[in-house]
Coordinates of C-alpha atoms and ligand atoms in Angstrom, one line a residue:
Chain A
X10 CA -28.5 -7.5 7.7
X11 CA -26.2 -4.6 8.7
X12 CA -28.1 -4.3 12.0
X13 CA -27.4 -8.0 12.7
X14 CA -23.7 -7.6 12.1
X15 CA -23.6 -4.6 14.4
X16 CA -25.3 -6.5 17.2
X17 CA -23.1 -9.5 16.6
X18 CA -20.0 -7.4 17.0
X19 CA -21.4 -6.1 20.3
X20 CA -22.2 -9.6 21.5
X21 CA -18.8 -11.0 20.5
X22 CA -17.0 -8.2 22.3
X23 CA -18.8 -9.1 25.5
X24 CA -18.1 -12.8 25.5
X25 CA -14.9 -13.4 23.6
X26 CA -11.6 -12.4 25.2
X27 CA -9.8 -12.7 21.9
X28 CA -12.0 -9.9 20.5
X29 CA -11.5 -7.8 23.6
X30 CA -7.8 -8.1 23.2
X31 CA -8.1 -6.7 19.7
X32 CA -10.1 -3.8 21.0
X33 CA -7.8 -3.0 23.9
X34 CA -5.4 -0.7 22.1
X35 CA -8.3 1.3 20.5
X36 CA -9.1 4.6 22.2
X37 CA -12.3 4.7 24.2
X38 CA -15.0 6.6 22.3
X39 CA -13.7 5.5 19.0
X40 CA -16.6 5.0 16.6
X41 CA -16.5 2.5 13.8
X42 CA -19.2 2.6 11.1
X43 CA -20.0 0.3 8.2
X44 CA -22.1 1.8 5.4
X45 CA -23.3 1.0 1.9
X46 CA -23.3 3.5 -1.0
X47 CA -25.1 5.5 -2.1
X48 CA -27.4 5.7 0.9
X49 CA -27.9 2.1 2.0
X50 CA -28.1 0.5 5.4
X51 CA -25.4 1.1 8.0
X52 CA -24.4 0.5 11.6
X53 CA -22.0 2.1 14.0
X54 CA -20.4 0.8 17.2
X55 CA -18.4 2.6 19.8
X56 CA -15.4 1.2 21.8
X57 CA -16.5 1.9 25.3
X58 CA -14.4 2.7 28.4
X59 CA -15.0 -0.9 29.5
X60 CA -13.3 -2.1 26.3
X61 CA -16.3 -3.6 24.5
X62 CA -18.4 -2.4 21.6
X63 CA -21.7 -0.6 22.1
X64 CA -24.2 0.2 19.4
X65 CA -24.3 3.9 18.3
X66 CA -27.9 4.8 17.5
X67 CA -27.2 8.4 16.2
X68 CA -26.7 8.0 12.5
X69 CA -25.1 11.5 12.2
X70 CA -22.4 10.8 14.7
X71 CA -18.9 11.3 13.3
X72 CA -16.9 8.0 13.0
X73 CA -13.2 7.7 13.3
X74 CA -13.2 4.8 10.9
X75 CA -15.7 4.0 8.2
X76 CA -15.7 1.0 5.9
X77 CA -17.8 1.8 2.9
X78 CA -19.3 -0.8 0.5
X79 CA -19.6 0.6 -3.0
X80 CA -22.9 -1.3 -3.6
X81 CA -25.5 -3.3 -1.6
X82 CA -24.8 -6.4 -3.6
X83 CA -21.1 -6.3 -2.4
X84 CA -22.2 -6.0 1.2
X85 CA -24.6 -8.9 0.8
X86 CA -21.8 -11.1 -0.6
X87 CA -19.7 -10.4 2.5
X88 CA -22.4 -10.7 5.1
X89 CA -23.9 -13.8 3.6
X90 CA -20.3 -15.1 4.1
X91 CA -19.8 -16.0 0.5
X92 CA -16.7 -13.7 0.4
X93 CA -14.3 -13.0 3.2
X94 CA -13.7 -9.4 4.4
X95 CA -10.1 -9.4 3.2
X96 CA -11.1 -10.8 -0.2
X97 CA -13.8 -8.1 -0.5
X98 CA -11.2 -5.4 0.2
X99 CA -8.9 -7.1 -2.4
X100 CA -11.8 -7.1 -4.9
X101 CA -12.3 -3.4 -4.5
X102 CA -15.8 -3.9 -3.2
X103 CA -15.3 -1.5 -0.3
X104 CA -12.8 1.0 1.0
X105 CA -11.6 2.4 4.3
X106 CA -11.9 6.0 5.3
X107 CA -9.9 6.7 8.5
X108 CA -7.3 4.9 10.7
X109 CA -6.2 1.9 8.7
X110 CA -4.4 0.2 11.7
X111 CA -7.8 0.0 13.4
X112 CA -9.4 -1.3 10.2
X113 CA -6.9 -4.2 10.2
X114 CA -8.1 -5.0 13.8
X115 CA -11.8 -4.8 12.8
X116 CA -11.1 -7.2 9.9
X117 CA -9.6 -9.7 12.4
X118 CA -12.6 -9.2 14.7
X119 CA -15.0 -9.9 11.8
X120 CA -13.0 -13.0 10.8
X121 CA -13.1 -14.2 14.4
X122 CA -16.9 -13.6 14.5
X123 CA -17.3 -15.7 11.3
X124 CA -15.1 -18.5 12.6
X125 CA -17.2 -18.6 15.8
X126 CA -20.7 -18.4 14.5
X127 CA -20.4 -20.2 11.2
X128 CA -20.1 -24.0 10.5
X129 CA -16.5 -24.7 9.7
X130 CA -17.2 -25.6 6.0
X131 CA -18.8 -22.2 5.5
X132 CA -16.3 -20.2 7.5
X133 CA -13.4 -21.9 5.6
X134 CA -14.7 -20.4 2.4
X135 CA -14.6 -16.9 3.7
X136 CA -11.4 -17.0 5.8
X137 CA -7.8 -17.0 4.8
X138 CA -7.1 -19.5 7.5
X139 CA -9.5 -21.2 9.8
X140 CA -8.3 -20.4 13.4
X141 CA -7.1 -22.9 15.9
X142 CA -10.2 -23.0 17.9
X143 CA -11.7 -26.0 19.6
X144 CA -15.2 -27.0 18.7
X145 CA -16.3 -26.9 22.3
X146 CA -15.0 -23.4 22.8
X147 CA -16.6 -22.3 19.5
X148 CA -20.0 -23.6 20.5
X149 CA -19.7 -22.2 24.0
X150 CA -18.8 -18.7 22.6
X151 CA -21.4 -18.9 19.9
X152 CA -24.3 -19.8 22.2
X153 CA -23.2 -17.3 24.8
X154 CA -23.1 -14.6 22.1
X155 CA -26.2 -15.3 20.3
X156 CA -28.4 -18.0 21.7
X157 CA -29.7 -20.5 19.3
X158 CA -32.3 -18.4 17.6
X159 CA -30.0 -15.6 16.6
X160 CA -27.5 -18.1 15.4
X161 CA -30.0 -19.7 13.0
X162 CA -31.0 -16.2 11.9
X163 CA -27.4 -15.5 11.0
X164 CA -27.0 -18.7 9.2
X165 CA -30.0 -17.8 7.1
X166 CA -32.1 -20.8 8.2
Chain B
X29 CA -8.5 -23.6 0.2
X30 CA -10.2 -20.4 -0.9
X31 CA -7.0 -18.5 -1.8
X32 CA -5.8 -17.8 -4.3
X33 CA -9.0 -17.7 -6.3
X34 CA -8.4 -18.8 -9.9
X35 CA -10.6 -16.0 -11.2
X36 CA -10.8 -12.4 -10.1
X37 CA -14.5 -12.1 -9.3
X38 CA -14.4 -8.3 -9.4
X39 CA -11.8 -5.7 -9.8
X40 CA -11.1 -2.1 -10.7
X41 CA -8.1 -0.6 -12.6
X42 CA -7.3 3.0 -13.1
X43 CA -4.3 4.9 -14.4
X44 CA -4.8 8.2 -16.0
X45 CA -1.1 9.2 -15.8
X46 CA 0.5 10.0 -19.1
X47 CA 4.0 8.5 -19.3
X48 CA 6.7 10.2 -21.3
X49 CA 9.8 8.0 -21.3
X50 CA 13.0 8.4 -23.2
X51 CA 16.4 9.8 -23.7
X52 CA 15.3 13.4 -24.1
X53 CA 11.9 13.2 -22.4
X54 CA 12.5 16.3 -20.3
X55 CA 12.4 18.4 -23.4
X56 CA 8.8 17.6 -23.7
X57 CA 8.0 19.6 -20.6
X58 CA 6.9 22.8 -22.4
X59 CA 4.6 20.8 -24.7
X60 CA 3.0 18.9 -21.8
X61 CA 2.4 22.1 -19.9
X62 CA 0.9 23.7 -22.9
X63 CA -1.4 20.8 -23.4
X64 CA -2.6 21.3 -19.8
X65 CA -3.1 25.0 -20.4
X66 CA -0.3 26.0 -18.0
X67 CA 2.6 28.4 -18.4
X68 CA 3.8 29.3 -14.9
X69 CA 4.9 26.1 -13.3
X70 CA 6.3 25.9 -9.8
X71 CA 9.1 23.4 -9.2
X72 CA 8.9 21.4 -5.9
X73 CA 12.1 19.7 -5.0
X74 CA 14.7 19.2 -2.3
X75 CA 18.2 20.4 -1.6
X76 CA 19.8 17.1 -2.6
X77 CA 18.3 17.3 -6.1
X78 CA 19.6 20.9 -6.5
X79 CA 23.0 20.0 -5.2
X80 CA 23.3 17.1 -7.6
X81 CA 22.8 19.5 -10.5
X82 CA 19.6 17.9 -11.6
X83 CA 17.6 21.1 -11.6
X84 CA 19.7 22.5 -14.4
X85 CA 18.2 19.8 -16.7
X86 CA 14.8 21.2 -16.0
X87 CA 15.8 24.8 -16.6
X88 CA 17.5 23.7 -19.9
X89 CA 14.4 21.9 -21.0
X90 CA 12.5 25.2 -21.0
X91 CA 15.1 27.2 -23.0
X92 CA 13.6 29.0 -25.9
X93 CA 10.1 27.6 -25.2
X94 CA 8.5 30.9 -24.0
X95 CA 7.7 29.1 -20.7
X96 CA 9.9 29.5 -17.6
X97 CA 9.8 28.1 -14.1
X98 CA 7.9 30.8 -12.1
X99 CA 8.9 29.6 -8.6
X100 CA 11.1 27.0 -7.0
X101 CA 10.5 25.5 -3.6
X102 CA 13.5 23.3 -2.6
X103 CA 13.0 22.8 1.1
X104 CA 11.2 19.4 1.1
X105 CA 12.5 17.3 4.0
X106 CA 12.8 13.5 3.8
X107 CA 9.6 13.2 5.9
X108 CA 7.3 15.9 4.6
X109 CA 5.0 17.8 7.1
X110 CA 1.9 19.9 7.0
X111 CA 4.1 23.0 7.5
X112 CA 6.2 22.2 4.4
X113 CA 3.0 21.8 2.4
X114 CA 1.6 25.0 3.6
X115 CA 4.8 27.0 2.9
X116 CA 5.0 25.6 -0.6
X117 CA 1.4 26.5 -1.2
X118 CA 2.0 30.1 0.0
X119 CA 4.9 30.4 -2.5
X120 CA 2.7 29.0 -5.3
X121 CA 0.0 31.7 -4.6
X122 CA 2.5 34.5 -4.1
X123 CA 4.1 33.8 -7.5
X124 CA 0.7 33.2 -9.2
X125 CA 1.7 29.8 -10.5
X126 CA -0.6 27.6 -12.5
X127 CA 1.0 24.1 -12.4
X128 CA 3.4 22.0 -10.2
X129 CA 6.5 20.1 -11.3
X130 CA 7.6 17.6 -8.7
X131 CA 11.3 16.9 -9.2
X132 CA 12.5 14.3 -6.7
X133 CA 11.8 11.0 -4.9
X134 CA 8.9 9.8 -2.7
X135 CA 8.8 12.7 -0.2
X136 CA 8.9 15.4 -2.9
X137 CA 6.1 13.7 -4.9
X138 CA 3.9 13.2 -1.9
X139 CA 4.5 16.9 -0.9
X140 CA 3.6 18.0 -4.4
X141 CA 0.3 16.0 -4.4
X142 CA -0.6 17.6 -1.1
X143 CA 0.4 21.1 -2.2
X144 CA -1.9 20.5 -5.2
X145 CA -4.8 19.9 -2.8
X146 CA -4.3 23.3 -1.0
X147 CA -3.7 25.4 -4.1
X148 CA -6.7 23.8 -5.9
X149 CA -9.1 23.7 -3.0
X150 CA -7.9 26.9 -1.3
X151 CA -7.2 27.5 2.4
X152 CA -4.4 26.2 4.7
X153 CA -6.1 23.3 6.4
X154 CA -4.7 20.2 4.7
X155 CA -5.7 17.9 7.5
X156 CA -9.4 18.2 6.7
X157 CA -8.8 16.4 3.4
X158 CA -7.1 13.4 5.0
X159 CA -8.7 10.0 4.4
X160 CA -10.1 8.3 1.4
X161 CA -11.9 10.0 -1.5
X162 CA -12.7 13.3 0.1
X163 CA -11.7 15.3 -3.0
X164 CA -14.6 15.8 -5.5
X165 CA -13.0 17.6 -8.4
X166 CA -9.9 17.7 -10.5
X167 CA -6.8 19.5 -9.2
X168 CA -4.3 21.8 -10.9
X169 CA -1.8 20.3 -13.5
X170 CA 0.8 18.2 -11.8
X171 CA 3.8 16.7 -13.6
X172 CA 6.2 14.4 -11.8
X173 CA 9.8 14.0 -12.8
X174 CA 11.2 11.2 -10.5
X175 CA 14.9 11.3 -9.5
X176 CA 14.8 7.8 -7.9
X177 CA 13.6 4.6 -9.5
X178 CA 11.6 3.0 -6.8
X179 CA 8.6 4.5 -5.1
X180 CA 6.3 4.5 -8.1
X181 CA 4.5 7.5 -6.5
X182 CA 4.3 9.1 -9.9
X183 CA 1.6 6.5 -10.7
X184 CA -0.3 6.3 -7.4
X185 CA -3.3 8.1 -5.9
X186 CA -1.8 8.3 -2.4
X187 CA 0.2 10.9 -0.4
X188 CA 1.4 10.6 3.2
X189 CA 2.2 13.8 5.2
X190 CA 3.3 13.9 8.8
X191 CA 1.5 16.0 11.3
X192 CA 4.5 17.1 13.4
X193 CA 2.3 18.1 16.4
X194 CA 0.9 14.6 16.9
X195 CA 3.5 12.6 15.1
X196 CA 0.7 11.0 13.1
X197 CA 1.2 10.2 9.4
X198 CA -1.9 11.5 7.6
X199 CA -2.8 9.5 4.5
X200 CA -4.6 11.2 1.5
X201 CA -6.2 9.0 -1.1
X202 CA -8.0 10.3 -4.1
X203 CA -8.1 9.6 -7.8
X204 CA -7.5 13.3 -8.3
X205 CA -4.1 13.1 -6.6
X206 CA -2.7 11.1 -9.6
X207 CA -0.3 13.3 -11.6
X208 CA -1.3 14.3 -15.1
X209 CA 2.0 13.1 -16.4
X210 CA 5.3 11.4 -15.4
X211 CA 8.5 12.2 -17.2
X212 CA 11.1 9.5 -17.2
X213 CA 14.5 10.8 -18.4
X214 CA 17.6 8.8 -17.5
X215 CA 19.5 12.1 -16.8
X216 CA 17.4 12.5 -13.7
X217 CA 18.5 9.1 -12.2
X218 CA 22.0 8.8 -13.6
X219 CA 23.8 10.3 -10.6
X220 CA 22.1 8.1 -8.0
X221 CA 24.8 6.4 -5.9
X222 CA 24.9 2.5 -6.1
X223 CA 23.3 1.8 -2.7
X224 CA 20.4 4.2 -3.4
X225 CA 20.0 2.7 -6.9
X226 CA 19.9 -0.8 -5.4
X227 CA 17.6 0.0 -2.5
X228 CA 15.0 1.9 -4.6
X229 CA 15.1 -0.8 -7.3
X230 CA 14.4 -3.4 -4.7
X231 CA 11.4 -1.3 -3.5
X232 CA 10.1 -1.3 -7.1
X233 CA 10.8 -5.1 -7.4
X234 CA 8.9 -5.7 -4.2
X235 CA 5.9 -3.6 -5.4
X236 CA 5.8 -5.7 -8.6
X237 CA 6.3 -9.1 -6.8
X238 CA 3.7 -8.4 -4.1
X239 CA 1.3 -6.8 -6.6
X240 CA 1.5 -10.0 -8.7
X241 CA 1.3 -12.5 -5.9
X242 CA -1.0 -11.0 -3.3
X243 CA -4.8 -11.0 -3.1
X244 CA -5.8 -7.8 -4.9
X245 CA -3.9 -8.4 -8.2
X246 CA -6.0 -8.5 -11.3
X247 CA -5.3 -9.3 -15.0
X248 CA -4.3 -5.7 -15.8
X249 CA -2.1 -5.1 -12.8
X250 CA -0.5 -8.4 -13.4
X251 CA 0.6 -7.3 -16.8
X252 CA 2.2 -4.2 -15.4
X253 CA 3.8 -6.1 -12.5
X254 CA 5.3 -8.9 -14.6
X255 CA 6.8 -6.4 -17.1
X256 CA 8.2 -4.4 -14.1
X257 CA 9.9 -7.5 -12.7
X258 CA 11.5 -8.2 -16.1
X259 CA 12.8 -4.6 -16.6
X260 CA 14.3 -4.5 -13.1
X261 CA 15.7 -8.0 -13.2
X262 CA 17.4 -7.5 -16.6
X263 CA 18.9 -4.1 -15.7
X264 CA 19.7 -3.7 -12.1
X265 CA 23.1 -5.4 -12.0
X266 CA 24.0 -4.0 -15.4
X267 CA 23.4 -0.4 -14.1
X268 CA 25.4 -1.0 -10.9
X269 CA 28.3 -2.3 -13.0
X270 CA 28.0 0.7 -15.4
X271 CA 26.3 3.6 -13.6
X272 CA 26.3 5.7 -16.8
X273 CA 24.3 3.2 -18.8
X274 CA 21.5 5.6 -19.8
X275 CA 19.4 2.8 -21.4
X276 CA 19.6 0.7 -18.3
X277 CA 18.8 3.7 -16.1
X278 CA 15.7 4.4 -18.2
X279 CA 14.7 0.7 -18.0
X280 CA 14.9 0.9 -14.2
X281 CA 12.8 4.0 -14.1
X282 CA 10.2 2.4 -16.3
X283 CA 10.3 -0.7 -14.1
X284 CA 9.5 1.5 -11.1
X285 CA 6.6 3.3 -12.9
X286 CA 5.2 0.0 -14.2
X287 CA 5.4 -1.4 -10.6
X288 CA 3.7 1.8 -9.3
X289 CA 0.8 1.4 -11.7
X290 CA 0.6 -2.3 -10.7
X291 CA 0.5 -1.8 -6.9
X292 CA -1.6 1.3 -7.1
X293 CA -4.3 -1.1 -8.5
X294 CA -3.6 -4.1 -6.3
X295 CA -2.0 -3.1 -3.1
X296 CA 1.0 -4.9 -1.5
X297 CA 1.4 -7.5 1.2
X298 CA 3.5 -9.0 4.1
X299 CA 6.9 -7.5 2.9
X300 CA 5.4 -4.1 3.2
X301 CA 3.7 -4.8 6.6
X302 CA 7.1 -5.9 8.1
X303 CA 8.9 -3.1 6.2
X304 CA 6.7 -0.3 7.4
X305 CA 7.0 -1.6 10.9
X306 CA 10.8 -1.9 10.8
X307 CA 11.2 1.4 9.0
X308 CA 9.3 3.3 11.6
X309 CA 10.9 1.6 14.6
X310 CA 14.5 1.4 13.5
X311 CA 14.5 4.4 11.0
X312 CA 15.9 2.3 8.1
X313 CA 15.2 3.4 4.5
X314 CA 12.1 1.8 3.0
X315 CA 13.8 0.2 0.0
X316 CA 16.3 -1.5 2.4
X317 CA 13.5 -2.9 4.5
X318 CA 12.0 -4.4 1.3
X319 CA 15.3 -6.0 0.4
X320 CA 15.5 -7.5 3.9
X321 CA 12.1 -9.2 3.9
X322 CA 11.3 -10.0 0.3
X323 CA 12.6 -13.7 0.1
X324 CA 11.5 -14.6 3.7
X325 CA 7.9 -13.3 3.2
X326 CA 7.7 -15.2 -0.2
X327 CA 8.9 -18.3 1.6
X328 CA 6.2 -17.8 4.2
X329 CA 3.4 -17.3 1.6
X330 CA 4.6 -20.0 -0.7
X331 CA 2.3 -22.8 0.4
X332 CA -0.7 -20.6 -0.4
X333 CA 0.4 -18.7 -3.5
X334 CA 3.4 -20.8 -4.8
X335 CA 1.9 -21.0 -8.2
X336 CA 1.9 -17.2 -8.6
X337 CA 5.4 -16.9 -7.2
X338 CA 6.5 -19.6 -9.6
X339 CA 5.1 -17.7 -12.6
X340 CA 7.5 -14.8 -11.7
X341 CA 10.4 -17.1 -12.6
X342 CA 9.8 -16.2 -16.2
X343 CA 10.3 -12.4 -15.9
X344 CA 13.0 -12.9 -13.3
X345 CA 15.2 -15.4 -15.2
X346 CA 14.0 -15.5 -18.8
X347 CA 12.3 -18.2 -20.9
X348 CA 15.2 -20.7 -21.0
X349 CA 15.4 -21.1 -17.2
X350 CA 11.6 -21.0 -16.9
X351 CA 11.1 -23.8 -19.4
X352 CA 13.8 -26.0 -17.9
X353 CA 12.4 -25.7 -14.4
X354 CA 9.5 -28.1 -13.6
X355 CA 6.3 -26.3 -12.6
X356 CA 6.4 -27.5 -9.0
X357 CA 10.0 -26.2 -8.6
X358 CA 9.4 -22.7 -10.0
X359 CA 8.4 -20.9 -6.8
X360 CA 11.6 -22.1 -5.0
X361 CA 13.7 -21.2 -8.1
X362 CA 12.2 -17.7 -8.1
X363 CA 12.9 -17.2 -4.4
X364 CA 16.4 -18.6 -4.9
X365 CA 17.0 -16.1 -7.7
X366 CA 15.9 -13.2 -5.5
X367 CA 18.3 -14.4 -2.8
X368 CA 21.1 -14.5 -5.4
X369 CA 20.2 -11.0 -6.6
X370 CA 20.5 -9.8 -3.0
X371 CA 23.9 -11.4 -2.6
X372 CA 25.0 -9.5 -5.7
X373 CA 23.6 -6.3 -4.3
X374 CA 25.5 -6.9 -1.1
X375 CA 28.7 -7.5 -3.0
X376 CA 28.3 -4.4 -5.3
X377 CA 26.5 -1.9 -3.1
X378 CA 26.9 -3.3 0.5
X379 CA 23.1 -3.6 0.8
X380 CA 22.4 -5.6 4.0
X381 CA 20.6 -8.9 3.5
X382 CA 19.6 -9.6 7.1
X383 CA 18.4 -7.6 10.1
X384 CA 21.7 -8.3 11.8
X385 CA 23.8 -7.1 8.8
X386 CA 22.1 -3.6 9.1
X387 CA 23.8 -3.1 12.4
X388 CA 20.8 -1.0 13.5
X389 CA 18.4 -3.7 14.8
X390 CA 18.8 -5.7 18.0
X391 CA 17.0 -9.0 18.7
X392 CA 15.0 -7.5 21.5
X393 CA 13.3 -5.2 19.0
X394 CA 11.7 -8.0 17.1
X395 CA 8.5 -8.3 19.2
X396 CA 7.8 -4.6 18.8
X397 CA 8.4 -4.9 15.0
X398 CA 6.0 -7.9 14.8
X399 CA 3.3 -6.1 16.9
X400 CA 3.5 -3.0 14.6
X401 CA 3.4 -5.1 11.5
X402 CA 0.2 -6.8 12.7
X403 CA -1.5 -3.4 12.6
X404 CA -0.3 -2.6 9.1
X405 CA -3.0 -2.3 6.4
X406 CA -1.0 -4.2 3.8
X407 CA -1.5 -7.4 5.8
X408 CA -5.1 -7.5 4.7
X409 CA -4.0 -8.1 1.2
X410 CA -1.4 -10.8 2.0
X411 CA -2.7 -14.1 0.7
X412 CA -1.8 -16.0 3.8
X413 CA -3.0 -15.0 7.2
X414 CA -0.3 -14.0 9.7
X415 CA -0.7 -13.7 13.5
X416 CA 1.9 -12.4 15.9
X417 CA 3.7 -15.8 16.2
X418 CA 3.9 -16.1 12.4
X419 CA 5.3 -12.6 12.1
X420 CA 7.9 -13.4 14.8
X421 CA 8.9 -16.5 12.9
X422 CA 9.5 -14.6 9.7
X423 CA 11.5 -11.9 11.5
X424 CA 13.7 -14.6 13.1
X425 CA 14.3 -16.0 9.6
X426 CA 15.3 -12.6 8.5
X427 CA 17.5 -12.1 11.5
Ligands
LIG19 FE1 7.3 0.2 -1.2

């Protein structure tokens, strides 16, 4: 599950200008990690010099920003899109270690990803506000980012 | 709409701070230190507190107790730095102290929490503890005696210290940063001038209102927040009219601590996002920034959390007004009451109500303020999403 989210962030950063705009002010080489306590799955992505995300394979590499889920069940709620990222923070399911201003950006990127890849009725449950995004744009971005198979995988079909 | 959720699916609440509140609360200091096994406290404070004669109350509280202040560090600047923390820690070690008494406002309290990290963990490198939950064991005894009634820092697990070399503000978050006790004695806030009284009270009011109406509130934090709103609402104007009202001063101090407990367990929202941005760009005091944005942010959020805002009409205006106001009109009535309160604060303490009235903000600064607010962590907990255009719209309303 975490690996899929990591790959999705990378894919979104390559095809979606909105995501790239969010990444623009972040320093190149900045590593963002998401992890699950006590020693659960995790992924890390690096903001590259080209302004996109790339997966970081080295699990020991220091991250400038880590979002830590307190339990696997909490991570599952978020990444099965039953609970939005902001709501999960508000429900004390996870916490931020590192630069909070970047965490705010990452939350927006995750929201954007959900808006793009999920059917509207699912995304609306997880997001504070469904973005102004035309269905055609959404489908174009989603298929560019994932292809149909990956999309179905994410939707759990 | 998914927000606000009627039930809190999951939450945490934590407040281990002992509160000692009352007319002679300071006199309990020796007892509280004894209970913590300490006898050589170091006072951390600032020049303003000493100049106002407040330190004398601390000294007097120890008279005849067999315990005396072993060292006093009174050099805390308004924006505390790594150097300040290191200097204070050196003094603590040189004088072989065994506890810290923080006597002051937000900066003094943050400094004291950070000094406690160094004197408990050893070494001089505070920065390596920056971030969330890096401390793994209890620190030395820390007792806070607030001299303002606003920040609520006596009840929070956060300290922010500036790294002068990079200009970065380093946040430290740990349950172990929470003080062992907070002592609320009206003598310590009695001499606050009207505009500081008003600004700090509006900071506390904002903590309570945002804690209650934003995403991370829970049944326990709501109880604290609601009571805080009532204490502040009932006493702020009374105290401004009669600054020597000890009971009113004590109520404001309690309101501030109640609000501190509340927001420490629920975070804040849009008012703080905009306020942090404005404060850092235009160098305006935090409490003033809260006063400037509170009604406009509530207005913005109202269509998502109007019910919660409406519930605040009860602690703001009392049961008669609440009962007379139809449910669907309560949010507007609560916001109108806050606006009215601001008018009164303007009349009594010259507290600006709009960005223009501050005389320190120009219209061309608004886009920068909006951009900075968009990166502020509190925005995550605001019940209604806000993008750059939304933030600009709120700023223009507050202009
Ligand atoms: Fe505040």
